[in-house]
mmCIF file of C-alpha atoms in Angstrom:
data_model
loop_
_atom_site.group_PDB
_atom_site.id
_atom_site.type_symbol
_atom_site.label_atom_id
_atom_site.label_comp_id
_atom_site.label_asym_id
_atom_site.label_seq_id
_atom_site.Cartn_x
_atom_site.Cartn_y
_atom_site.Cartn_z
ATOM 1 C CA MET R 1 196.622 152.638 170.178
ATOM 2 C CA LEU R 2 198.098 155.438 172.281
ATOM 3 C CA TYR R 3 201.112 153.293 173.232
ATOM 4 C CA PHE R 4 201.746 152.415 169.589
ATOM 5 C CA ILE R 5 201.699 156.071 168.533
ATOM 6 C CA ALA R 6 203.957 156.967 171.484
ATOM 7 C CA SER R 7 206.475 154.325 170.387
ATOM 8 C CA VAL R 8 207.118 156.088 167.043
ATOM 9 C CA PRO R 9 208.754 159.275 168.444
ATOM 10 C CA LEU R 10 210.506 157.118 171.041
ATOM 11 C CA LEU R 11 211.978 154.987 168.268
ATOM 12 C CA PHE R 12 213.168 158.082 166.382
ATOM 13 C CA LEU R 13 214.735 159.426 169.598
ATOM 14 C CA ILE R 14 216.581 156.171 170.312
ATOM 15 C CA LEU R 15 217.862 155.936 166.731
ATOM 16 C CA PHE R 16 218.972 159.574 166.868
ATOM 17 C CA LEU R 17 220.854 159.127 170.147
ATOM 18 C CA ILE R 18 222.604 155.995 168.866
ATOM 19 C CA SER R 19 223.602 157.700 165.627
ATOM 20 C CA TYR R 20 224.645 161.002 167.235
ATOM 21 C CA LEU R 21 226.672 159.403 170.025
ATOM 22 C CA ARG R 22 228.461 157.204 167.512
ATOM 23 C CA ASP R 23 229.209 160.080 165.142
ATOM 24 C CA PRO R 24 227.775 163.630 165.387
ATOM 25 C CA ARG R 25 229.046 164.438 161.882
ATOM 26 C CA LYS R 26 226.328 162.530 159.999
ATOM 27 C CA LEU R 27 223.607 164.284 158.004
ATOM 28 C CA ILE R 28 221.161 161.530 158.978
ATOM 29 C CA ASN R 29 221.253 162.865 162.550
ATOM 30 C CA GLY R 30 219.201 165.820 161.360
ATOM 31 C CA LEU R 31 216.669 163.532 159.681
ATOM 32 C CA LEU R 32 216.268 161.369 162.784
ATOM 33 C CA PHE R 33 215.961 164.341 165.157
ATOM 34 C CA ASN R 34 213.410 166.054 162.899
ATOM 35 C CA GLY R 35 211.528 162.758 162.674
ATOM 36 C CA PHE R 36 211.400 162.690 166.471
ATOM 37 C CA LEU R 37 210.150 166.293 166.710
ATOM 38 C CA ILE R 38 207.453 165.843 164.051
ATOM 39 C CA THR R 39 206.142 162.514 165.379
ATOM 40 C CA PHE R 40 206.245 163.844 168.938
ATOM 41 C CA PHE R 41 204.107 166.803 167.852
ATOM 42 C CA PHE R 42 201.558 164.447 166.288
ATOM 43 C CA PHE R 43 201.621 162.289 169.411
ATOM 44 C CA CYS R 44 200.829 165.343 171.557
ATOM 45 C CA ALA R 45 197.994 166.284 169.200
ATOM 46 C CA PHE R 46 196.576 162.751 169.325
ATOM 47 C CA PHE R 47 196.961 162.679 173.106
ATOM 48 C CA TYR R 48 194.897 165.850 173.495
ATOM 49 C CA ILE R 49 192.190 164.355 171.298
ATOM 50 C CA TYR R 50 192.391 160.962 172.991
ATOM 51 C CA ILE R 51 191.831 162.294 176.501
ATOM 52 C CA ASP R 52 188.277 163.402 177.095
ATOM 53 C CA GLY R 53 188.623 166.945 178.366
ATOM 54 C CA PRO R 54 186.543 170.085 177.907
ATOM 55 C CA TYR R 55 189.228 172.222 176.240
ATOM 56 C CA GLN R 56 191.419 169.802 174.253
ATOM 57 C CA TYR R 57 190.356 171.169 170.841
ATOM 58 C CA VAL R 58 191.013 174.732 171.989
ATOM 59 C CA VAL R 59 194.502 173.681 173.085
ATOM 60 C CA LEU R 60 195.105 172.225 169.616
ATOM 61 C CA ALA R 61 193.542 175.100 167.712
ATOM 62 C CA PHE R 62 195.649 177.805 169.352
ATOM 63 C CA PRO R 63 199.103 176.603 168.174
ATOM 64 C CA LEU R 64 197.688 175.776 164.728
ATOM 65 C CA MET R 65 196.242 179.278 164.330
ATOM 66 C CA LEU R 66 199.529 180.695 165.594
ATOM 67 C CA LEU R 67 201.424 178.781 162.906
ATOM 68 C CA ILE R 68 199.004 179.895 160.199
ATOM 69 C CA VAL R 69 199.554 183.527 161.194
ATOM 70 C CA LEU R 70 203.297 183.374 161.894
ATOM 71 C CA ILE R 71 204.495 181.382 158.887
ATOM 72 C CA PRO R 72 203.659 184.048 156.239
ATOM 73 C CA PHE R 73 205.203 186.789 158.371
ATOM 74 C CA GLY R 74 208.189 184.556 159.055
ATOM 75 C CA VAL R 75 208.782 183.986 155.342
ATOM 76 C CA LEU R 76 208.532 187.722 154.604
ATOM 77 C CA ALA R 77 210.919 188.477 157.476
ATOM 78 C CA LEU R 78 213.341 185.853 156.130
ATOM 79 C CA ILE R 79 213.333 187.413 152.651
ATOM 80 C CA ALA R 80 213.839 190.911 154.059
ATOM 81 C CA GLY R 81 216.608 189.646 156.323
ATOM 82 C CA LEU R 82 218.404 187.926 153.441
ATOM 83 C CA PHE R 83 218.291 191.085 151.299
ATOM 84 C CA TYR R 84 219.577 193.164 154.199
ATOM 85 C CA ASN R 85 222.326 190.656 155.022
ATOM 86 C CA ALA R 86 223.471 190.627 151.391
ATOM 87 C CA LYS R 87 223.807 194.422 151.459
ATOM 88 C CA VAL R 88 225.750 194.427 154.750
ATOM 89 C CA LEU R 89 228.027 191.603 153.653
ATOM 90 C CA MET R 90 228.886 193.154 150.296
ATOM 91 C CA ASP R 91 229.493 196.527 151.949
ATOM 92 C CA LYS R 92 231.922 194.945 154.428
ATOM 93 C CA GLU R 93 233.503 192.151 152.342
ATOM 94 C CA GLY R 94 233.225 193.446 148.773
ATOM 95 C CA LYS R 95 230.870 192.885 145.837
ATOM 96 C CA ARG R 96 231.972 189.377 144.869
ATOM 97 C CA PHE R 97 229.883 186.412 143.785
ATOM 98 C CA ARG R 98 230.744 184.420 146.916
ATOM 99 C CA ASN R 99 229.257 187.252 148.989
ATOM 100 C CA SER R 100 225.981 187.346 147.039
ATOM 101 C CA LEU R 101 224.588 183.920 148.004
ATOM 102 C CA THR R 102 222.037 185.323 150.463
ATOM 103 C CA LEU R 103 220.884 187.763 147.761
ATOM 104 C CA ILE R 104 220.420 184.880 145.307
ATOM 105 C CA MET R 105 218.576 182.840 147.938
ATOM 106 C CA ALA R 106 216.216 185.738 148.671
ATOM 107 C CA ILE R 107 215.467 186.140 144.959
ATOM 108 C CA VAL R 108 214.823 182.387 144.583
ATOM 109 C CA ILE R 109 212.405 182.301 147.547
ATOM 110 C CA LEU R 110 210.612 185.415 146.282
ATOM 111 C CA THR R 111 210.363 183.905 142.790
ATOM 112 C CA LEU R 112 208.882 180.664 144.163
ATOM 113 C CA ILE R 113 206.241 182.636 146.068
ATOM 114 C CA ILE R 114 205.331 184.691 142.984
ATOM 115 C CA VAL R 115 205.145 181.545 140.819
ATOM 116 C CA ASN R 116 202.904 179.887 143.396
ATOM 117 C CA ILE R 117 200.591 182.930 143.443
ATOM 118 C CA VAL R 118 200.444 183.227 139.649
ATOM 119 C CA ASN R 119 199.878 179.452 139.285
ATOM 120 C CA PRO R 120 201.423 178.912 135.804
ATOM 121 C CA GLU R 121 199.676 175.530 135.483
ATOM 122 C CA GLN R 122 196.568 177.340 134.242
ATOM 123 C CA PHE R 123 198.417 178.433 131.076
ATOM 124 C CA PHE R 124 199.401 174.899 130.029
ATOM 125 C CA PRO R 125 197.472 171.841 128.796
ATOM 126 C CA GLU R 126 196.051 169.550 131.458
ATOM 127 C CA TYR R 127 198.258 166.610 130.473
ATOM 128 C CA LEU R 128 201.322 168.586 131.610
ATOM 129 C CA GLN R 129 200.011 168.838 135.188
ATOM 130 C CA PRO R 130 202.118 165.849 136.395
ATOM 131 C CA LEU R 131 205.282 167.772 135.460
ATOM 132 C CA PHE R 132 204.257 170.658 137.690
ATOM 133 C CA GLY R 133 203.473 168.164 140.446
ATOM 134 C CA GLY R 134 206.915 166.628 140.015
ATOM 135 C CA ALA R 135 208.560 170.060 140.183
ATOM 136 C CA GLY R 136 206.640 170.719 143.396
ATOM 137 C CA LEU R 137 207.907 167.442 144.878
ATOM 138 C CA VAL R 138 211.485 168.421 143.971
ATOM 139 C CA VAL R 139 211.030 171.731 145.833
ATOM 140 C CA VAL R 140 209.657 169.839 148.854
ATOM 141 C CA TYR R 141 212.623 167.446 148.702
ATOM 142 C CA VAL R 142 215.078 170.361 148.643
ATOM 143 C CA LEU R 143 213.339 172.063 151.577
ATOM 144 C CA LEU R 144 213.321 168.847 153.638
ATOM 145 C CA HIS R 145 216.985 168.208 152.845
ATOM 146 C CA MET R 146 217.858 171.788 153.807
ATOM 147 C CA PHE R 147 215.869 171.428 157.043
ATOM 148 C CA ASN R 148 217.718 168.211 157.901
ATOM 149 C CA PHE R 149 221.054 169.863 157.109
ATOM 150 C CA LEU R 150 220.338 172.856 159.355
ATOM 151 C CA THR R 151 219.305 170.547 162.208
ATOM 152 C CA ALA R 152 222.388 168.310 161.873
ATOM 153 C CA TYR R 153 224.533 171.432 161.498
ATOM 154 C CA GLY R 154 223.143 172.941 164.687
ATOM 155 C CA LEU R 155 223.417 169.725 166.702
ATOM 156 C CA ASN R 156 227.055 169.324 165.678
ATOM 157 C CA GLN R 157 227.863 172.738 167.169
ATOM 158 C CA TRP R 158 227.168 171.332 170.650
ATOM 159 C CA ASN R 159 229.886 168.692 170.428
ATOM 160 C CA ARG R 160 232.781 169.287 172.851
ATOM 161 C CA PRO R 161 236.036 167.272 172.464
ATOM 162 C CA LYS R 162 237.789 165.928 175.561
ATOM 163 C CA TRP R 163 241.094 167.226 176.957
ATOM 164 C CA ASP R 164 243.027 164.128 175.867
ATOM 165 C CA GLN R 165 244.025 165.011 172.316
ATOM 166 C CA ASP R 166 247.380 164.072 170.794
ATOM 167 C CA PHE R 167 246.996 166.339 167.761
ATOM 168 C CA ILE R 168 245.120 169.458 166.678
ATOM 169 C CA ILE R 169 244.790 169.987 162.927
ATOM 170 C CA VAL R 170 244.398 173.651 161.988
ATOM 171 C CA LEU R 171 242.764 173.955 158.569
ATOM 172 C CA GLY R 172 244.216 176.564 156.207
ATOM 173 C CA SER R 173 242.074 179.129 154.391
ATOM 174 C CA GLY R 174 244.422 181.257 152.314
ATOM 175 C CA LEU R 175 246.934 184.035 153.003
ATOM 176 C CA ILE R 176 246.845 187.748 152.227
ATOM 177 C CA ASN R 177 250.229 189.169 151.206
ATOM 178 C CA ASP R 178 251.823 186.016 152.685
ATOM 179 C CA ARG R 179 250.409 186.853 156.100
ATOM 180 C CA VAL R 180 247.731 185.198 158.200
ATOM 181 C CA PRO R 181 244.412 187.079 157.702
ATOM 182 C CA PRO R 182 241.890 187.530 160.559
ATOM 183 C CA LEU R 183 239.701 184.576 159.493
ATOM 184 C CA LEU R 184 242.630 182.158 159.564
ATOM 185 C CA ALA R 185 244.075 183.773 162.702
ATOM 186 C CA SER R 186 240.841 183.002 164.552
ATOM 187 C CA ARG R 187 241.306 179.290 163.749
ATOM 188 C CA ILE R 188 244.879 179.310 165.035
ATOM 189 C CA ASP R 189 243.851 181.208 168.161
ATOM 190 C CA LYS R 190 241.170 178.584 168.834
ATOM 191 C CA ALA R 191 243.779 175.823 168.597
ATOM 192 C CA ILE R 192 246.176 177.780 170.839
ATOM 193 C CA ASP R 193 243.420 178.237 173.428
ATOM 194 C CA PHE R 194 242.685 174.490 173.409
ATOM 195 C CA TYR R 195 246.430 173.773 173.638
ATOM 196 C CA HIS R 196 246.796 175.845 176.812
ATOM 197 C CA ARG R 197 243.593 174.479 178.378
ATOM 198 C CA GLN R 198 244.678 170.874 177.841
ATOM 199 C CA LYS R 199 248.187 171.679 179.084
ATOM 200 C CA LYS R 200 246.680 172.496 182.488
ATOM 201 C CA VAL R 201 245.193 168.989 182.659
ATOM 202 C CA THR R 202 247.683 166.742 180.874
ATOM 203 C CA ALA R 203 250.380 166.758 178.197
ATOM 204 C CA PRO R 204 249.737 169.376 175.478
ATOM 205 C CA PRO R 205 248.871 168.227 171.940
ATOM 206 C CA LYS R 206 250.972 168.711 168.832
ATOM 207 C CA ILE R 207 249.492 171.306 166.482
ATOM 208 C CA ILE R 208 249.496 170.413 162.774
ATOM 209 C CA PHE R 209 249.203 173.448 160.517
ATOM 210 C CA SER R 210 247.664 172.178 157.306
ATOM 211 C CA GLY R 211 247.723 174.179 154.069
ATOM 212 C CA GLY R 212 249.740 174.236 150.862
ATOM 213 C CA GLN R 213 251.110 177.120 148.841
ATOM 214 C CA GLY R 214 248.706 178.852 146.477
ATOM 215 C CA PRO R 215 249.726 180.216 143.059
ATOM 216 C CA ASP R 216 249.693 183.788 144.401
ATOM 217 C CA GLU R 217 251.455 182.973 147.684
ATOM 218 C CA GLY R 218 255.178 183.233 148.372
ATOM 219 C CA ILE R 219 255.075 180.709 151.220
ATOM 220 C CA SER R 220 252.783 177.880 152.226
ATOM 221 C CA GLU R 221 249.840 178.474 154.522
ATOM 222 C CA ALA R 222 251.353 175.938 156.937
ATOM 223 C CA GLU R 223 254.566 177.959 157.273
ATOM 224 C CA ALA R 224 252.718 181.229 157.835
ATOM 225 C CA MET R 225 250.397 179.614 160.398
ATOM 226 C CA GLN R 226 253.306 178.024 162.241
ATOM 227 C CA SER R 227 255.139 181.368 162.439
ATOM 228 C CA TYR R 228 251.976 183.030 163.768
ATOM 229 C CA ALA R 229 251.567 180.373 166.488
ATOM 230 C CA VAL R 230 255.241 180.521 167.518
ATOM 231 C CA GLU R 231 254.959 184.320 167.835
ATOM 232 C CA LYS R 232 251.973 183.673 170.128
ATOM 233 C CA GLY R 233 254.160 181.564 172.430
ATOM 234 C CA ILE R 234 253.632 177.999 171.184
ATOM 235 C CA PRO R 235 256.942 176.035 171.345
ATOM 236 C CA ILE R 236 258.084 175.206 167.830
ATOM 237 C CA GLU R 237 258.704 171.573 168.852
ATOM 238 C CA ASP R 238 254.933 171.278 169.454
ATOM 239 C CA THR R 239 254.132 172.408 165.901
ATOM 240 C CA ILE R 240 254.128 170.466 162.643
ATOM 241 C CA GLN R 241 253.760 171.678 159.058
ATOM 242 C CA GLU R 242 251.586 169.888 156.495
ATOM 243 C CA ASN R 243 252.253 171.999 153.403
ATOM 244 C CA LYS R 244 250.889 169.940 150.488
ATOM 245 C CA SER R 245 247.102 170.132 150.835
ATOM 246 C CA VAL R 246 244.910 172.385 148.709
ATOM 247 C CA SER R 247 241.448 171.377 149.998
ATOM 248 C CA THR R 248 239.725 170.483 153.249
ATOM 249 C CA TYR R 249 239.703 166.804 152.323
ATOM 250 C CA GLU R 250 243.451 166.896 151.662
ATOM 251 C CA ASN R 251 243.949 168.762 154.963
ATOM 252 C CA MET R 252 242.487 165.721 156.696
ATOM 253 C CA LYS R 253 244.044 163.075 154.474
ATOM 254 C CA PHE R 254 247.610 164.409 154.543
ATOM 255 C CA SER R 255 247.471 165.262 158.245
ATOM 256 C CA LYS R 256 246.365 161.703 158.942
ATOM 257 C CA LYS R 257 249.488 160.409 157.186
ATOM 258 C CA ILE R 258 251.665 162.559 159.431
ATOM 259 C CA MET R 259 249.867 161.379 162.580
ATOM 260 C CA ASN R 260 250.100 157.738 161.482
ATOM 261 C CA GLN R 261 253.847 158.146 161.031
ATOM 262 C CA MET R 262 254.242 159.599 164.526
ATOM 263 C CA LYS R 263 251.850 157.169 166.240
ATOM 264 C CA ASP R 264 250.184 153.931 165.226
ATOM 265 C CA GLU R 265 246.866 154.433 163.453
ATOM 266 C CA GLY R 266 243.999 154.247 165.904
ATOM 267 C CA LYS R 267 246.335 154.787 168.871
ATOM 268 C CA TYR R 268 245.913 158.567 168.997
ATOM 269 C CA HIS R 269 243.208 161.176 169.491
ATOM 270 C CA SER R 270 242.879 164.197 167.230
ATOM 271 C CA ILE R 271 240.640 167.185 166.648
ATOM 272 C CA PHE R 272 240.584 169.923 164.010
ATOM 273 C CA ALA R 273 240.212 173.683 164.341
ATOM 274 C CA THR R 274 238.282 175.783 161.848
ATOM 275 C CA ASN R 275 235.604 178.475 161.870
ATOM 276 C CA ASN R 276 232.349 177.409 163.509
ATOM 277 C CA PHE R 277 230.355 177.783 160.281
ATOM 278 C CA HIS R 278 232.704 175.251 158.639
ATOM 279 C CA LEU R 279 232.626 172.623 161.414
ATOM 280 C CA PHE R 280 229.969 170.305 160.019
ATOM 281 C CA ARG R 281 231.329 170.007 156.470
ATOM 282 C CA ALA R 282 234.911 169.708 157.725
ATOM 283 C CA GLY R 283 233.720 166.869 159.980
ATOM 284 C CA ILE R 284 232.259 165.073 156.962
ATOM 285 C CA TYR R 285 235.621 165.355 155.175
ATOM 286 C CA ALA R 286 237.398 164.070 158.292
ATOM 287 C CA ARG R 287 235.124 161.020 158.293
ATOM 288 C CA LYS R 288 235.776 160.449 154.573
ATOM 289 C CA ALA R 289 239.515 160.578 155.261
ATOM 290 C CA GLY R 290 239.123 157.935 157.969
ATOM 291 C CA LEU R 291 239.688 160.275 160.908
ATOM 292 C CA ASP R 292 237.657 159.938 164.091
ATOM 293 C CA SER R 293 238.124 163.663 164.692
ATOM 294 C CA GLN R 294 235.675 166.216 166.039
ATOM 295 C CA GLY R 295 236.015 169.947 165.497
ATOM 296 C CA ILE R 296 236.430 173.083 167.563
ATOM 297 C CA GLY R 297 235.157 176.260 165.946
ATOM 298 C CA SER R 298 236.261 179.851 166.241
ATOM 299 C CA LYS R 299 233.580 182.528 166.369
ATOM 300 C CA THR R 300 232.387 184.186 163.193
ATOM 301 C CA ALA R 301 230.953 187.672 162.779
ATOM 302 C CA PHE R 302 227.142 187.493 162.858
ATOM 303 C CA TYR R 303 226.718 189.239 159.502
ATOM 304 C CA TYR R 304 228.924 186.574 157.873
ATOM 305 C CA TRP R 305 226.886 183.587 159.135
ATOM 306 C CA PRO R 306 223.900 183.517 156.707
ATOM 307 C CA ASN R 307 226.040 183.689 153.576
ATOM 308 C CA ALA R 308 228.455 181.125 155.010
ATOM 309 C CA MET R 309 225.557 178.794 155.845
ATOM 310 C CA VAL R 310 224.257 178.967 152.276
ATOM 311 C CA ARG R 311 227.752 178.253 150.939
ATOM 312 C CA GLU R 312 228.196 175.311 153.309
ATOM 313 C CA TYR R 313 224.823 173.869 152.287
ATOM 314 C CA ILE R 314 225.647 174.147 148.592
ATOM 315 C CA ALA R 315 228.974 172.401 149.236
ATOM 316 C CA VAL R 316 227.223 169.562 151.109
ATOM 317 C CA VAL R 317 224.723 169.186 148.237
ATOM 318 C CA VAL R 318 227.614 168.983 145.761
ATOM 319 C CA MET R 319 229.216 166.276 147.913
ATOM 320 C CA GLY R 320 226.070 164.154 147.523
ATOM 321 C CA ARG R 321 225.317 165.258 143.959
ATOM 322 C CA ARG R 322 224.960 161.720 142.579
ATOM 323 C CA ARG R 323 222.307 160.773 145.124
ATOM 324 C CA HIS R 324 220.416 164.035 144.641
ATOM 325 C CA PHE R 325 220.588 163.725 140.852
ATOM 326 C CA LEU R 326 219.202 160.185 141.059
ATOM 327 C CA ILE R 327 216.304 161.206 143.342
ATOM 328 C CA VAL R 328 215.387 164.276 141.272
ATOM 329 C CA SER R 329 215.675 162.254 138.047
ATOM 330 C CA CYS R 330 213.349 159.571 139.433
ATOM 331 C CA ILE R 331 210.769 162.173 140.504
ATOM 332 C CA MET R 332 210.817 164.054 137.204
ATOM 333 C CA GLY R 333 211.092 160.858 135.154
ATOM 334 C CA PHE R 334 207.984 159.421 136.804
ATOM 335 C CA SER R 335 206.206 162.773 136.329
ATOM 336 C CA LEU R 336 207.139 162.764 132.645
ATOM 337 C CA LEU R 337 205.824 159.219 132.291
ATOM 338 C CA LEU R 338 202.512 160.258 133.856
ATOM 339 C CA ALA R 339 202.349 163.269 131.515
ATOM 340 C CA ILE R 340 202.914 161.027 128.461
ATOM 341 C CA ILE R 341 200.241 158.577 129.622
ATOM 342 C CA SER R 342 197.847 161.465 130.267
ATOM 343 C CA TYR R 343 198.554 162.861 126.778
ATOM 344 C CA LEU R 344 197.963 159.486 125.081
ATOM 345 C CA PHE R 345 194.650 158.922 126.826
ATOM 346 C CA THR R 346 193.343 162.471 126.563
#
C-alpha cells in the first residue's frame, strides 16, 4: 500500500520533468508540479500514520494547526497588500484602469469573503441550492487555474538559454514622444547584455527589433529600438528591423519569417527579450508562432509586479477563453439541471 501511494507523486514528478524539459512554456507544467507537491504531502502524512511511532500524530497536527492559523492571516495580509500596491502604483504610474487591477482583485477577494460569511443561500428557496454549489465550483476552478498559472509562471523564470543563439528578438512595447521609454529600454539592455556575453564565447547573435508604428508615433518601434542599440555600441550590421507587428504574437510570427529568410527553418537558435513579468505569456505566443524560443527577462520594479501579474493572468485566461467558457458552462448547466429537477420534485 505504501509503495502504491509513493508511486503517485513519483509519477507526477516524472511527467512534470518530461513536460518541463521538453517545453517550459506550457501551463500544464504548473498543474503537474502542483500535483506532485499535493500528492507528496499526502504521502508524507500517510507515511507518518503508517509507521508506528509515539509522536506521529503530533507531527501531523502541528503543520495542520499552523495552516489553520496562518491561512486567515495570510488572506487578510494579501488583501491589505493589494490595496497598498494599488495606491503605490497609481501614485507612481497614474490613475488609469490598467493600473487598478490589484485594487479590483482586492475588492473581489473581499467581496467573496463577505458573501461567504453572509451565506446568501439562506435567503433563497432550497431548490436553488445546486446553483450556489455550481458557483462555488466555478470559484474553486478559477483558484486552481490561477494557482497552476502562478506555479508555471514561476518555474519558467528559472529557464536559462544557452550561449549559442543566432537571433535575439526584442519585443516592442510602445514609444513616448518617438523615443524609447525606460520599460522598453530595459528589454533592449537585456538583449545587449546577452549579445556581449555570447560574443565572449562564440559569434554574436543578430538582434531583431520587433515593433510596428502606432497611430500616435512618428516612427516605428523597431527603428527607435535599433537607434537606441546602435547608440549603445551594437554594430548596425548585427541589427534587423521588423516594423510591421502590432502584437506579441505578430512580433514572433513576423520575426520568424525574417529568420527563415536568413537561415533555413529549424537550422537556427533564437531567444526573445522582454520584461520578466511578460516572459511566460510571450513564450506561449512564441510556441503558437512555431518558434522554439525561450525568453530572457529584464528586471521590473517590485511595486509594478503584482499589477503586471494580474494583467498577465487575465491575458492567459483570454487566450484559453473557449476552454474556460466550456468548463464553466458545463458546471453551471449541470447545476441548473439539478435545480430544475429539485424544483419539480419538491
